[in-house]
mmCIF file with all atom_site columns, C-alpha atoms in Angstrom:
data_model
loop_
_atom_site.group_PDB
_atom_site.id
_atom_site.type_symbol
_atom_site.label_atom_id
_atom_site.label_alt_id
_atom_site.label_comp_id
_atom_site.label_asym_id
_atom_site.label_entity_id
_atom_site.label_seq_id
_atom_site.pdbx_PDB_ins_code
_atom_site.Cartn_x
_atom_site.Cartn_y
_atom_site.Cartn_z
_atom_site.occupancy
_atom_site.B_iso_or_equiv
_atom_site.pdbx_formal_charge
_atom_site.auth_seq_id
_atom_site.auth_comp_id
_atom_site.auth_asym_id
_atom_site.auth_atom_id
_atom_site.pdbx_PDB_model_num
ATOM 1   C CA . MET A 1 1   ? 18.936 87.543  -41.123 1.00 0.00 ? 1   MET A CA 1
ATOM 2   C CA . ASP A 1 2   ? 19.388 90.000  -43.969 1.00 0.00 ? 2   ASP A CA 1
ATOM 3   C CA . ASP A 1 3   ? 22.441 90.073  -46.245 1.00 0.00 ? 3   ASP A CA 1
ATOM 4   C CA . ALA A 1 4   ? 24.163 92.873  -44.331 1.00 0.00 ? 4   ALA A CA 1
ATOM 5   C CA . ALA A 1 5   ? 23.877 91.033  -41.008 1.00 0.00 ? 5   ALA A CA 1
ATOM 6   C CA . PHE A 1 6   ? 24.987 87.785  -42.665 1.00 0.00 ? 6   PHE A CA 1
ATOM 7   C CA . ASP A 1 7   ? 28.073 89.459  -44.099 1.00 0.00 ? 7   ASP A CA 1
ATOM 8   C CA . ARG A 1 8   ? 29.022 91.030  -40.777 1.00 0.00 ? 8   ARG A CA 1
ATOM 9   C CA . ALA A 1 9   ? 28.657 87.727  -38.937 1.00 0.00 ? 9   ALA A CA 1
ATOM 10  C CA . LEU A 1 10  ? 30.757 85.781  -41.439 1.00 0.00 ? 10  LEU A CA 1
ATOM 11  C CA . ILE A 1 11  ? 33.451 88.465  -41.634 1.00 0.00 ? 11  ILE A CA 1
ATOM 12  C CA . ALA A 1 12  ? 33.676 88.676  -37.842 1.00 0.00 ? 12  ALA A CA 1
ATOM 13  C CA . ALA A 1 13  ? 34.067 84.895  -37.677 1.00 0.00 ? 13  ALA A CA 1
ATOM 14  C CA . ALA A 1 14  ? 36.749 84.936  -40.398 1.00 0.00 ? 14  ALA A CA 1
ATOM 15  C CA . PHE A 1 15  ? 38.855 87.490  -38.553 1.00 0.00 ? 15  PHE A CA 1
ATOM 16  C CA . ARG A 1 16  ? 38.338 85.684  -35.262 1.00 0.00 ? 16  ARG A CA 1
ATOM 17  C CA . LEU A 1 17  ? 39.671 82.507  -36.885 1.00 0.00 ? 17  LEU A CA 1
ATOM 18  C CA . ALA A 1 18  ? 42.582 84.455  -38.350 1.00 0.00 ? 18  ALA A CA 1
ATOM 19  C CA . GLY A 1 19  ? 43.453 85.748  -34.912 1.00 0.00 ? 19  GLY A CA 1
ATOM 20  C CA . GLU A 1 20  ? 43.448 82.218  -33.532 1.00 0.00 ? 20  GLU A CA 1
ATOM 21  C CA . GLY A 1 21  ? 45.211 80.307  -36.301 1.00 0.00 ? 21  GLY A CA 1
ATOM 22  C CA . GLY A 1 22  ? 46.635 82.784  -38.791 1.00 0.00 ? 22  GLY A CA 1
ATOM 23  C CA . TRP A 1 23  ? 45.182 84.189  -41.989 1.00 0.00 ? 23  TRP A CA 1
ATOM 24  C CA . ARG A 1 24  ? 46.184 81.204  -44.125 1.00 0.00 ? 24  ARG A CA 1
ATOM 25  C CA . SER A 1 25  ? 43.981 78.950  -42.001 1.00 0.00 ? 25  SER A CA 1
ATOM 26  C CA . VAL A 1 26  ? 40.865 80.972  -42.817 1.00 0.00 ? 26  VAL A CA 1
ATOM 27  C CA . SER A 1 27  ? 38.260 79.675  -45.253 1.00 0.00 ? 27  SER A CA 1
ATOM 28  C CA . VAL A 1 28  ? 34.774 80.883  -46.067 1.00 0.00 ? 28  VAL A CA 1
ATOM 29  C CA . ALA A 1 29  ? 33.281 77.492  -45.208 1.00 0.00 ? 29  ALA A CA 1
ATOM 30  C CA . GLU A 1 30  ? 34.945 77.315  -41.791 1.00 0.00 ? 30  GLU A CA 1
ATOM 31  C CA . SER A 1 31  ? 33.981 80.919  -41.083 1.00 0.00 ? 31  SER A CA 1
ATOM 32  C CA . ALA A 1 32  ? 30.361 80.117  -41.879 1.00 0.00 ? 32  ALA A CA 1
ATOM 33  C CA . ARG A 1 33  ? 30.416 77.041  -39.650 1.00 0.00 ? 33  ARG A CA 1
ATOM 34  C CA . THR A 1 34  ? 31.979 79.045  -36.817 1.00 0.00 ? 34  THR A CA 1
ATOM 35  C CA . ALA A 1 35  ? 29.267 81.691  -37.103 1.00 0.00 ? 35  ALA A CA 1
ATOM 36  C CA . GLY A 1 36  ? 26.484 79.098  -37.451 1.00 0.00 ? 36  GLY A CA 1
ATOM 37  C CA . LEU A 1 37  ? 25.583 80.313  -40.939 1.00 0.00 ? 37  LEU A CA 1
ATOM 38  C CA . PRO A 1 38  ? 24.233 78.262  -43.879 1.00 0.00 ? 38  PRO A CA 1
ATOM 39  C CA . LEU A 1 39  ? 27.002 77.125  -46.197 1.00 0.00 ? 39  LEU A CA 1
ATOM 40  C CA . SER A 1 40  ? 24.793 77.568  -49.250 1.00 0.00 ? 40  SER A CA 1
ATOM 41  C CA . GLN A 1 41  ? 24.315 81.266  -48.498 1.00 0.00 ? 41  GLN A CA 1
ATOM 42  C CA . ALA A 1 42  ? 28.001 81.656  -47.641 1.00 0.00 ? 42  ALA A CA 1
ATOM 43  C CA . ARG A 1 43  ? 28.905 80.232  -51.057 1.00 0.00 ? 43  ARG A CA 1
ATOM 44  C CA . GLU A 1 44  ? 26.538 82.650  -52.728 1.00 0.00 ? 44  GLU A CA 1
ATOM 45  C CA . ARG A 1 45  ? 27.697 85.715  -50.801 1.00 0.00 ? 45  ARG A CA 1
ATOM 46  C CA . PHE A 1 46  ? 31.428 84.931  -50.549 1.00 0.00 ? 46  PHE A CA 1
ATOM 47  C CA . PRO A 1 47  ? 32.998 83.126  -53.543 1.00 0.00 ? 47  PRO A CA 1
ATOM 48  C CA . GLY A 1 48  ? 36.410 83.226  -51.832 1.00 0.00 ? 48  GLY A CA 1
ATOM 49  C CA . ARG A 1 49  ? 38.539 84.854  -49.145 1.00 0.00 ? 49  ARG A CA 1
ATOM 50  C CA . SER A 1 50  ? 39.149 87.850  -51.366 1.00 0.00 ? 50  SER A CA 1
ATOM 51  C CA . THR A 1 51  ? 35.473 88.725  -51.022 1.00 0.00 ? 51  THR A CA 1
ATOM 52  C CA . VAL A 1 52  ? 35.863 88.657  -47.246 1.00 0.00 ? 52  VAL A CA 1
ATOM 53  C CA . LEU A 1 53  ? 38.646 91.238  -47.517 1.00 0.00 ? 53  LEU A CA 1
ATOM 54  C CA . VAL A 1 54  ? 36.802 93.495  -49.939 1.00 0.00 ? 54  VAL A CA 1
ATOM 55  C CA . ARG A 1 55  ? 33.660 93.538  -47.816 1.00 0.00 ? 55  ARG A CA 1
ATOM 56  C CA . PHE A 1 56  ? 35.673 94.005  -44.629 1.00 0.00 ? 56  PHE A CA 1
ATOM 57  C CA . GLY A 1 57  ? 37.165 97.126  -46.183 1.00 0.00 ? 57  GLY A CA 1
ATOM 58  C CA . ARG A 1 58  ? 33.731 98.394  -47.135 1.00 0.00 ? 58  ARG A CA 1
ATOM 59  C CA . LEU A 1 59  ? 32.515 97.891  -43.580 1.00 0.00 ? 59  LEU A CA 1
ATOM 60  C CA . ALA A 1 60  ? 35.505 99.880  -42.344 1.00 0.00 ? 60  ALA A CA 1
ATOM 61  C CA . ASP A 1 61  ? 34.621 102.658 -44.785 1.00 0.00 ? 61  ASP A CA 1
ATOM 62  C CA . GLN A 1 62  ? 30.990 102.617 -43.699 1.00 0.00 ? 62  GLN A CA 1
ATOM 63  C CA . ALA A 1 63  ? 32.063 102.920 -40.056 1.00 0.00 ? 63  ALA A CA 1
ATOM 64  C CA . ALA A 1 64  ? 34.170 105.948 -40.952 1.00 0.00 ? 64  ALA A CA 1
ATOM 65  C CA . LEU A 1 65  ? 31.481 107.553 -43.114 1.00 0.00 ? 65  LEU A CA 1
ATOM 66  C CA . ALA A 1 66  ? 28.628 107.036 -40.649 1.00 0.00 ? 66  ALA A CA 1
ATOM 67  C CA . GLU A 1 67  ? 29.338 110.449 -39.123 1.00 0.00 ? 67  GLU A CA 1
ATOM 68  C CA . VAL A 1 68  ? 30.993 112.700 -41.683 1.00 0.00 ? 68  VAL A CA 1
ATOM 69  C CA . PRO A 1 69  ? 32.500 115.851 -40.117 1.00 0.00 ? 69  PRO A CA 1
ATOM 70  C CA . SER A 1 70  ? 30.902 118.955 -41.605 1.00 0.00 ? 70  SER A CA 1
ATOM 71  C CA . ASP A 1 71  ? 33.151 121.694 -40.268 1.00 0.00 ? 71  ASP A CA 1
ATOM 72  C CA . GLY A 1 72  ? 36.677 122.407 -39.107 1.00 0.00 ? 72  GLY A CA 1
ATOM 73  C CA . PRO A 1 73  ? 39.939 122.215 -41.045 1.00 0.00 ? 73  PRO A CA 1
ATOM 74  C CA . VAL A 1 74  ? 40.256 119.481 -43.641 1.00 0.00 ? 74  VAL A CA 1
ATOM 75  C CA . ARG A 1 75  ? 43.113 117.952 -41.662 1.00 0.00 ? 75  ARG A CA 1
ATOM 76  C CA . ASP A 1 76  ? 40.875 117.585 -38.613 1.00 0.00 ? 76  ASP A CA 1
ATOM 77  C CA . ARG A 1 77  ? 38.076 116.073 -40.684 1.00 0.00 ? 77  ARG A CA 1
ATOM 78  C CA . LEU A 1 78  ? 40.451 113.507 -42.148 1.00 0.00 ? 78  LEU A CA 1
ATOM 79  C CA . PHE A 1 79  ? 41.794 112.749 -38.684 1.00 0.00 ? 79  PHE A CA 1
ATOM 80  C CA . ASP A 1 80  ? 38.270 111.949 -37.467 1.00 0.00 ? 80  ASP A CA 1
ATOM 81  C CA . LEU A 1 81  ? 37.453 109.817 -40.516 1.00 0.00 ? 81  LEU A CA 1
ATOM 82  C CA . LEU A 1 82  ? 40.656 107.785 -40.392 1.00 0.00 ? 82  LEU A CA 1
ATOM 83  C CA . MET A 1 83  ? 40.475 107.244 -36.635 1.00 0.00 ? 83  MET A CA 1
ATOM 84  C CA . ARG A 1 84  ? 36.949 105.867 -36.996 1.00 0.00 ? 84  ARG A CA 1
ATOM 85  C CA . ARG A 1 85  ? 38.330 103.498 -39.609 1.00 0.00 ? 85  ARG A CA 1
ATOM 86  C CA . ILE A 1 86  ? 41.089 102.509 -37.170 1.00 0.00 ? 86  ILE A CA 1
ATOM 87  C CA . ASP A 1 87  ? 38.475 101.929 -34.460 1.00 0.00 ? 87  ASP A CA 1
ATOM 88  C CA . PHE A 1 88  ? 36.768 99.436  -36.758 1.00 0.00 ? 88  PHE A CA 1
ATOM 89  C CA . LEU A 1 89  ? 40.060 97.598  -37.299 1.00 0.00 ? 89  LEU A CA 1
ATOM 90  C CA . GLN A 1 90  ? 40.693 97.650  -33.557 1.00 0.00 ? 90  GLN A CA 1
ATOM 91  C CA . ALA A 1 91  ? 37.481 95.697  -32.995 1.00 0.00 ? 91  ALA A CA 1
ATOM 92  C CA . HIS A 1 92  ? 39.042 92.884  -35.087 1.00 0.00 ? 92  HIS A CA 1
ATOM 93  C CA . ARG A 1 93  ? 42.625 93.549  -34.018 1.00 0.00 ? 93  ARG A CA 1
ATOM 94  C CA . ALA A 1 94  ? 43.973 89.991  -33.666 1.00 0.00 ? 94  ALA A CA 1
ATOM 95  C CA . GLY A 1 95  ? 42.624 88.968  -37.069 1.00 0.00 ? 95  GLY A CA 1
ATOM 96  C CA . VAL A 1 96  ? 43.845 92.100  -38.845 1.00 0.00 ? 96  VAL A CA 1
ATOM 97  C CA . LEU A 1 97  ? 47.314 91.690  -37.376 1.00 0.00 ? 97  LEU A CA 1
ATOM 98  C CA . ALA A 1 98  ? 47.336 88.069  -38.553 1.00 0.00 ? 98  ALA A CA 1
ATOM 99  C CA . LEU A 1 99  ? 46.389 89.246  -42.037 1.00 0.00 ? 99  LEU A CA 1
ATOM 100 C CA . LEU A 1 100 ? 49.160 91.847  -42.079 1.00 0.00 ? 100 LEU A CA 1
ATOM 101 C CA . ARG A 1 101 ? 51.733 89.244  -40.988 1.00 0.00 ? 101 ARG A CA 1
ATOM 102 C CA . ALA A 1 102 ? 50.660 86.977  -43.851 1.00 0.00 ? 102 ALA A CA 1
ATOM 103 C CA . LEU A 1 103 ? 50.944 89.602  -46.602 1.00 0.00 ? 103 LEU A CA 1
ATOM 104 C CA . PRO A 1 104 ? 54.664 89.155  -47.439 1.00 0.00 ? 104 PRO A CA 1
ATOM 105 C CA . GLY A 1 105 ? 53.907 85.589  -48.513 1.00 0.00 ? 105 GLY A CA 1
ATOM 106 C CA . GLU A 1 106 ? 50.706 86.437  -50.432 1.00 0.00 ? 106 GLU A CA 1
ATOM 107 C CA . PRO A 1 107 ? 51.433 88.924  -53.262 1.00 0.00 ? 107 PRO A CA 1
ATOM 108 C CA . PRO A 1 108 ? 47.903 88.664  -54.774 1.00 0.00 ? 108 PRO A CA 1
ATOM 109 C CA . THR A 1 109 ? 46.348 89.543  -51.429 1.00 0.00 ? 109 THR A CA 1
ATOM 110 C CA . THR A 1 110 ? 48.766 92.430  -51.027 1.00 0.00 ? 110 THR A CA 1
ATOM 111 C CA . LEU A 1 111 ? 47.797 93.796  -54.436 1.00 0.00 ? 111 LEU A CA 1
ATOM 112 C CA . LEU A 1 112 ? 44.106 93.401  -53.658 1.00 0.00 ? 112 LEU A CA 1
ATOM 113 C CA . LEU A 1 113 ? 44.495 95.341  -50.421 1.00 0.00 ? 113 LEU A CA 1
ATOM 114 C CA . ALA A 1 114 ? 46.511 98.069  -52.121 1.00 0.00 ? 114 ALA A CA 1
ATOM 115 C CA . LEU A 1 115 ? 43.768 98.613  -54.690 1.00 0.00 ? 115 LEU A CA 1
ATOM 116 C CA . ALA A 1 116 ? 41.100 98.531  -51.997 1.00 0.00 ? 116 ALA A CA 1
ATOM 117 C CA . THR A 1 117 ? 43.004 101.002 -49.848 1.00 0.00 ? 117 THR A CA 1
ATOM 118 C CA . ARG A 1 118 ? 43.341 103.387 -52.773 1.00 0.00 ? 118 ARG A CA 1
ATOM 119 C CA . ARG A 1 119 ? 39.590 103.305 -53.276 1.00 0.00 ? 119 ARG A CA 1
ATOM 120 C CA . SER A 1 120 ? 38.955 103.816 -49.575 1.00 0.00 ? 120 SER A CA 1
ATOM 121 C CA . MET A 1 121 ? 41.271 106.812 -49.379 1.00 0.00 ? 121 MET A CA 1
ATOM 122 C CA . ARG A 1 122 ? 39.389 108.417 -52.262 1.00 0.00 ? 122 ARG A CA 1
ATOM 123 C CA . TRP A 1 123 ? 36.228 108.059 -50.207 1.00 0.00 ? 123 TRP A CA 1
ATOM 124 C CA . MET A 1 124 ? 37.877 109.574 -47.132 1.00 0.00 ? 124 MET A CA 1
ATOM 125 C CA . LEU A 1 125 ? 39.065 112.576 -49.137 1.00 0.00 ? 125 LEU A CA 1
ATOM 126 C CA . ALA A 1 126 ? 35.679 113.011 -50.792 1.00 0.00 ? 126 ALA A CA 1
ATOM 127 C CA . ALA A 1 127 ? 33.950 112.854 -47.405 1.00 0.00 ? 127 ALA A CA 1
ATOM 128 C CA . ALA A 1 128 ? 36.282 115.571 -46.117 1.00 0.00 ? 128 ALA A CA 1
ATOM 129 C CA . GLY A 1 129 ? 35.387 117.750 -49.101 1.00 0.00 ? 129 GLY A CA 1
ATOM 130 C CA . VAL A 1 130 ? 38.700 117.346 -50.933 1.00 0.00 ? 130 VAL A CA 1
ATOM 131 C CA . PRO A 1 131 ? 38.531 117.013 -54.755 1.00 0.00 ? 131 PRO A CA 1
ATOM 132 C CA . THR A 1 132 ? 40.237 113.908 -56.145 1.00 0.00 ? 132 THR A CA 1
ATOM 133 C CA . ALA A 1 133 ? 39.825 114.420 -59.896 1.00 0.00 ? 133 ALA A CA 1
ATOM 134 C CA . GLY A 1 134 ? 42.772 114.741 -62.232 1.00 0.00 ? 134 GLY A CA 1
ATOM 135 C CA . LEU A 1 135 ? 46.489 114.494 -61.593 1.00 0.00 ? 135 LEU A CA 1
ATOM 136 C CA . ARG A 1 136 ? 46.389 116.702 -58.523 1.00 0.00 ? 136 ARG A CA 1
ATOM 137 C CA . GLY A 1 137 ? 43.597 114.609 -57.081 1.00 0.00 ? 137 GLY A CA 1
ATOM 138 C CA . GLU A 1 138 ? 45.560 111.421 -57.705 1.00 0.00 ? 138 GLU A CA 1
ATOM 139 C CA . LEU A 1 139 ? 48.510 112.915 -55.825 1.00 0.00 ? 139 LEU A CA 1
ATOM 140 C CA . ARG A 1 140 ? 46.206 113.626 -52.901 1.00 0.00 ? 140 ARG A CA 1
ATOM 141 C CA . VAL A 1 141 ? 44.993 110.033 -52.917 1.00 0.00 ? 141 VAL A CA 1
ATOM 142 C CA . ARG A 1 142 ? 48.570 108.751 -52.905 1.00 0.00 ? 142 ARG A CA 1
ATOM 143 C CA . GLY A 1 143 ? 49.432 111.154 -50.147 1.00 0.00 ? 143 GLY A CA 1
ATOM 144 C CA . LEU A 1 144 ? 46.585 109.978 -47.970 1.00 0.00 ? 144 LEU A CA 1
ATOM 145 C CA . MET A 1 145 ? 47.541 106.358 -48.672 1.00 0.00 ? 145 MET A CA 1
ATOM 146 C CA . ALA A 1 146 ? 51.017 107.145 -47.315 1.00 0.00 ? 146 ALA A CA 1
ATOM 147 C CA . VAL A 1 147 ? 49.438 108.737 -44.242 1.00 0.00 ? 147 VAL A CA 1
ATOM 148 C CA . TRP A 1 148 ? 47.249 105.653 -43.733 1.00 0.00 ? 148 TRP A CA 1
ATOM 149 C CA . LEU A 1 149 ? 50.140 103.199 -44.075 1.00 0.00 ? 149 LEU A CA 1
ATOM 150 C CA . TRP A 1 150 ? 52.226 105.211 -41.608 1.00 0.00 ? 150 TRP A CA 1
ATOM 151 C CA . THR A 1 151 ? 49.303 105.183 -39.176 1.00 0.00 ? 151 THR A CA 1
ATOM 152 C CA . ILE A 1 152 ? 48.767 101.433 -39.570 1.00 0.00 ? 152 ILE A CA 1
ATOM 153 C CA . ARG A 1 153 ? 52.449 100.899 -38.807 1.00 0.00 ? 153 ARG A CA 1
ATOM 154 C CA . ALA A 1 154 ? 51.992 102.766 -35.523 1.00 0.00 ? 154 ALA A CA 1
ATOM 155 C CA . TRP A 1 155 ? 48.707 100.968 -34.777 1.00 0.00 ? 155 TRP A CA 1
ATOM 156 C CA . ARG A 1 156 ? 50.319 97.540  -35.145 1.00 0.00 ? 156 ARG A CA 1
ATOM 157 C CA . ALA A 1 157 ? 52.661 98.339  -32.252 1.00 0.00 ? 157 ALA A CA 1
ATOM 158 C CA . ASP A 1 158 ? 50.150 100.338 -30.187 1.00 0.00 ? 158 ASP A CA 1
ATOM 159 C CA . GLU A 1 159 ? 48.947 98.321  -27.197 1.00 0.00 ? 159 GLU A CA 1
ATOM 160 C CA . SER A 1 160 ? 47.471 101.280 -25.316 1.00 0.00 ? 160 SER A CA 1
ATOM 161 C CA . SER A 1 161 ? 43.790 101.196 -24.415 1.00 0.00 ? 161 SER A CA 1
ATOM 162 C CA . ASP A 1 162 ? 43.113 104.621 -25.920 1.00 0.00 ? 162 ASP A CA 1
ATOM 163 C CA . LEU A 1 163 ? 45.282 104.209 -29.045 1.00 0.00 ? 163 LEU A CA 1
ATOM 164 C CA . SER A 1 164 ? 47.160 107.362 -28.077 1.00 0.00 ? 164 SER A CA 1
ATOM 165 C CA . THR A 1 165 ? 50.275 106.343 -30.005 1.00 0.00 ? 165 THR A CA 1
ATOM 166 C CA . THR A 1 166 ? 48.208 105.730 -33.134 1.00 0.00 ? 166 THR A CA 1
ATOM 167 C CA . MET A 1 167 ? 46.446 109.069 -32.835 1.00 0.00 ? 167 MET A CA 1
ATOM 168 C CA . ALA A 1 168 ? 49.752 110.871 -32.381 1.00 0.00 ? 168 ALA A CA 1
ATOM 169 C CA . ALA A 1 169 ? 51.214 109.158 -35.457 1.00 0.00 ? 169 ALA A CA 1
ATOM 170 C CA . LEU A 1 170 ? 48.182 110.058 -37.563 1.00 0.00 ? 170 LEU A CA 1
ATOM 171 C CA . ASP A 1 171 ? 48.286 113.670 -36.431 1.00 0.00 ? 171 ASP A CA 1
ATOM 172 C CA . VAL A 1 172 ? 51.986 113.965 -37.249 1.00 0.00 ? 172 VAL A CA 1
ATOM 173 C CA . ALA A 1 173 ? 51.535 112.299 -40.660 1.00 0.00 ? 173 ALA A CA 1
ATOM 174 C CA . LEU A 1 174 ? 48.676 114.630 -41.630 1.00 0.00 ? 174 LEU A CA 1
ATOM 175 C CA . ARG A 1 175 ? 50.591 117.717 -40.511 1.00 0.00 ? 175 ARG A CA 1
ATOM 176 C CA . ARG A 1 176 ? 53.692 116.671 -42.443 1.00 0.00 ? 176 ARG A CA 1
ATOM 177 C CA . ALA A 1 177 ? 51.627 115.996 -45.552 1.00 0.00 ? 177 ALA A CA 1
ATOM 178 C CA . GLU A 1 178 ? 50.021 119.414 -45.258 1.00 0.00 ? 178 GLU A CA 1
ATOM 179 C CA . GLN A 1 179 ? 53.344 121.189 -44.806 1.00 0.00 ? 179 GLN A CA 1
ATOM 180 C CA . ALA A 1 180 ? 55.199 119.247 -47.479 1.00 0.00 ? 180 ALA A CA 1
ATOM 181 C CA . ALA A 1 181 ? 52.991 119.495 -50.542 1.00 0.00 ? 181 ALA A CA 1
ATOM 182 C CA . GLU A 1 182 ? 49.554 121.050 -49.870 1.00 0.00 ? 182 GLU A CA 1
ATOM 183 C CA . TRP A 1 183 ? 48.123 117.936 -51.550 1.00 0.00 ? 183 TRP A CA 1
ATOM 184 C CA . LEU A 1 184 ? 44.990 118.322 -49.431 1.00 0.00 ? 184 LEU A CA 1
ATOM 185 C CA . GLY A 1 185 ? 44.140 121.595 -51.163 1.00 0.00 ? 185 GLY A CA 1
ATOM 186 C CA . TRP A 1 186 ? 43.450 123.686 -48.063 1.00 0.00 ? 186 TRP A CA 1
ATOM 187 C CA . ARG A 1 187 ? 42.524 126.811 -50.003 1.00 0.00 ? 187 ARG A CA 1
ATOM 188 C CA . GLU A 1 188 ? 40.162 125.153 -52.446 1.00 0.00 ? 188 GLU A CA 1
ATOM 189 C CA . ARG A 1 189 ? 36.447 125.301 -52.115 1.00 0.00 ? 189 ARG A CA 1
ATOM 190 C CA . PRO A 1 190 ? 35.365 122.004 -50.519 1.00 0.00 ? 190 PRO A CA 1
ATOM 191 C CA . ALA A 1 191 ? 33.533 119.581 -52.767 1.00 0.00 ? 191 ALA A CA 1
ATOM 192 C CA . ALA A 1 192 ? 30.229 118.198 -51.513 1.00 0.00 ? 192 ALA A CA 1
ATOM 193 C CA . PRO A 1 193 ? 30.621 114.679 -50.080 1.00 0.00 ? 193 PRO A CA 1
ATOM 194 C CA . PRO A 1 194 ? 28.930 111.845 -52.040 1.00 0.00 ? 194 PRO A CA 1
ATOM 195 C CA . MET A 1 195 ? 25.353 111.185 -51.030 1.00 0.00 ? 195 MET A CA 1
ATOM 196 C CA . HIS A 1 196 ? 24.707 107.730 -52.456 1.00 0.00 ? 196 HIS A CA 1
ATOM 197 C CA . GLY A 1 197 ? 26.075 104.963 -54.664 1.00 0.00 ? 197 GLY A CA 1
ATOM 198 C CA . ASP A 1 198 ? 29.222 102.890 -54.320 1.00 0.00 ? 198 ASP A CA 1
ATOM 199 C CA . GLU A 1 199 ? 31.540 105.629 -55.597 1.00 0.00 ? 199 GLU A CA 1
ATOM 200 C CA . PRO A 1 200 ? 31.276 109.276 -56.685 1.00 0.00 ? 200 PRO A CA 1
ATOM 201 C CA . GLU A 1 201 ? 30.719 109.672 -60.398 1.00 0.00 ? 201 GLU A CA 1
ATOM 202 C CA . PRO A 1 202 ? 33.936 110.061 -62.411 1.00 0.00 ? 202 PRO A CA 1
ATOM 203 C CA . HIS A 1 203 ? 32.927 113.468 -63.779 1.00 0.00 ? 203 HIS A CA 1
ATOM 204 C CA . GLN A 1 204 ? 32.367 114.973 -60.333 1.00 0.00 ? 204 GLN A CA 1
ATOM 205 C CA . SER A 1 205 ? 35.065 116.902 -58.484 1.00 0.00 ? 205 SER A CA 1
ATOM 206 C CA . SER A 1 206 ? 34.706 114.427 -55.612 1.00 0.00 ? 206 SER A CA 1
ATOM 207 C CA . GLU A 1 207 ? 35.548 111.472 -57.806 1.00 0.00 ? 207 GLU A CA 1
ATOM 208 C CA . VAL A 1 208 ? 36.815 108.700 -55.806 1.00 0.00 ? 208 VAL A CA 1
ATOM 209 C CA . PRO A 1 209 ? 40.092 101.214 -51.628 1.00 0.00 ? 209 PRO A CA 1
ATOM 210 C CA . ALA A 1 210 ? 37.847 98.818  -49.277 1.00 0.00 ? 210 ALA A CA 1
#
C-alpha cells in the first residue's frame, strides 16, 4: 500500500469513527486499528488529529480539481468545483457532521479549518481562472469562503438523495456574490489554472484552505 492509499484508508476510518462516536472520540491510533493499518506507519504519517483534517481537506480539493471546467461562465465553473467538493464530503457525511458539531468546543480546530478553507477557496478560484493576487484577490477569496460556508449550512440540513437543496443554496449564493460586488472579476481575462505543486506561486496572478 502506497502512502496515498494509506492516508485515504486511515482518514476514512477516522471519519467513520467520528460518525459513530463523535469527533472527540477519534484518535489516529484507533483509526489505524479500525482500518487494519500499522501503527508505526500511522505515527509517521499522522502526528495528530490535525493532520487527519488537513489531509482530508486536501483530498476534498483533489476530488474537486480532478476535472477542472475549461469553459462556461466563471460562476458555473465554481459551481461545478464546489459541488464536487461537497460530493466528497457527502461520502463521509456522518463523520463530517460530527466534526462540525464539535467545533464550538474546539477553538484550535475551528481556526485550523478556517485557515484550511481559505487555502482551498484560493485553489477553487485559481482553477476557475479567477486571479487571487492583491487586495482584490483577497476579497474574492473571502467572498468565496462566505459562499462555501452558506452552502455547508444548507448541506448540513439537506437529507435529499440528490442534494438538490444544497445545489440550490450554492447557486443562489454565487449569484448574489456576483450581483453584489463583482468579486469574481467576470470581465477579467481568466488566469491559467495551476498545473503542479501544492500552491500557485505567490508572484503569479493565480496565487492561491484544505
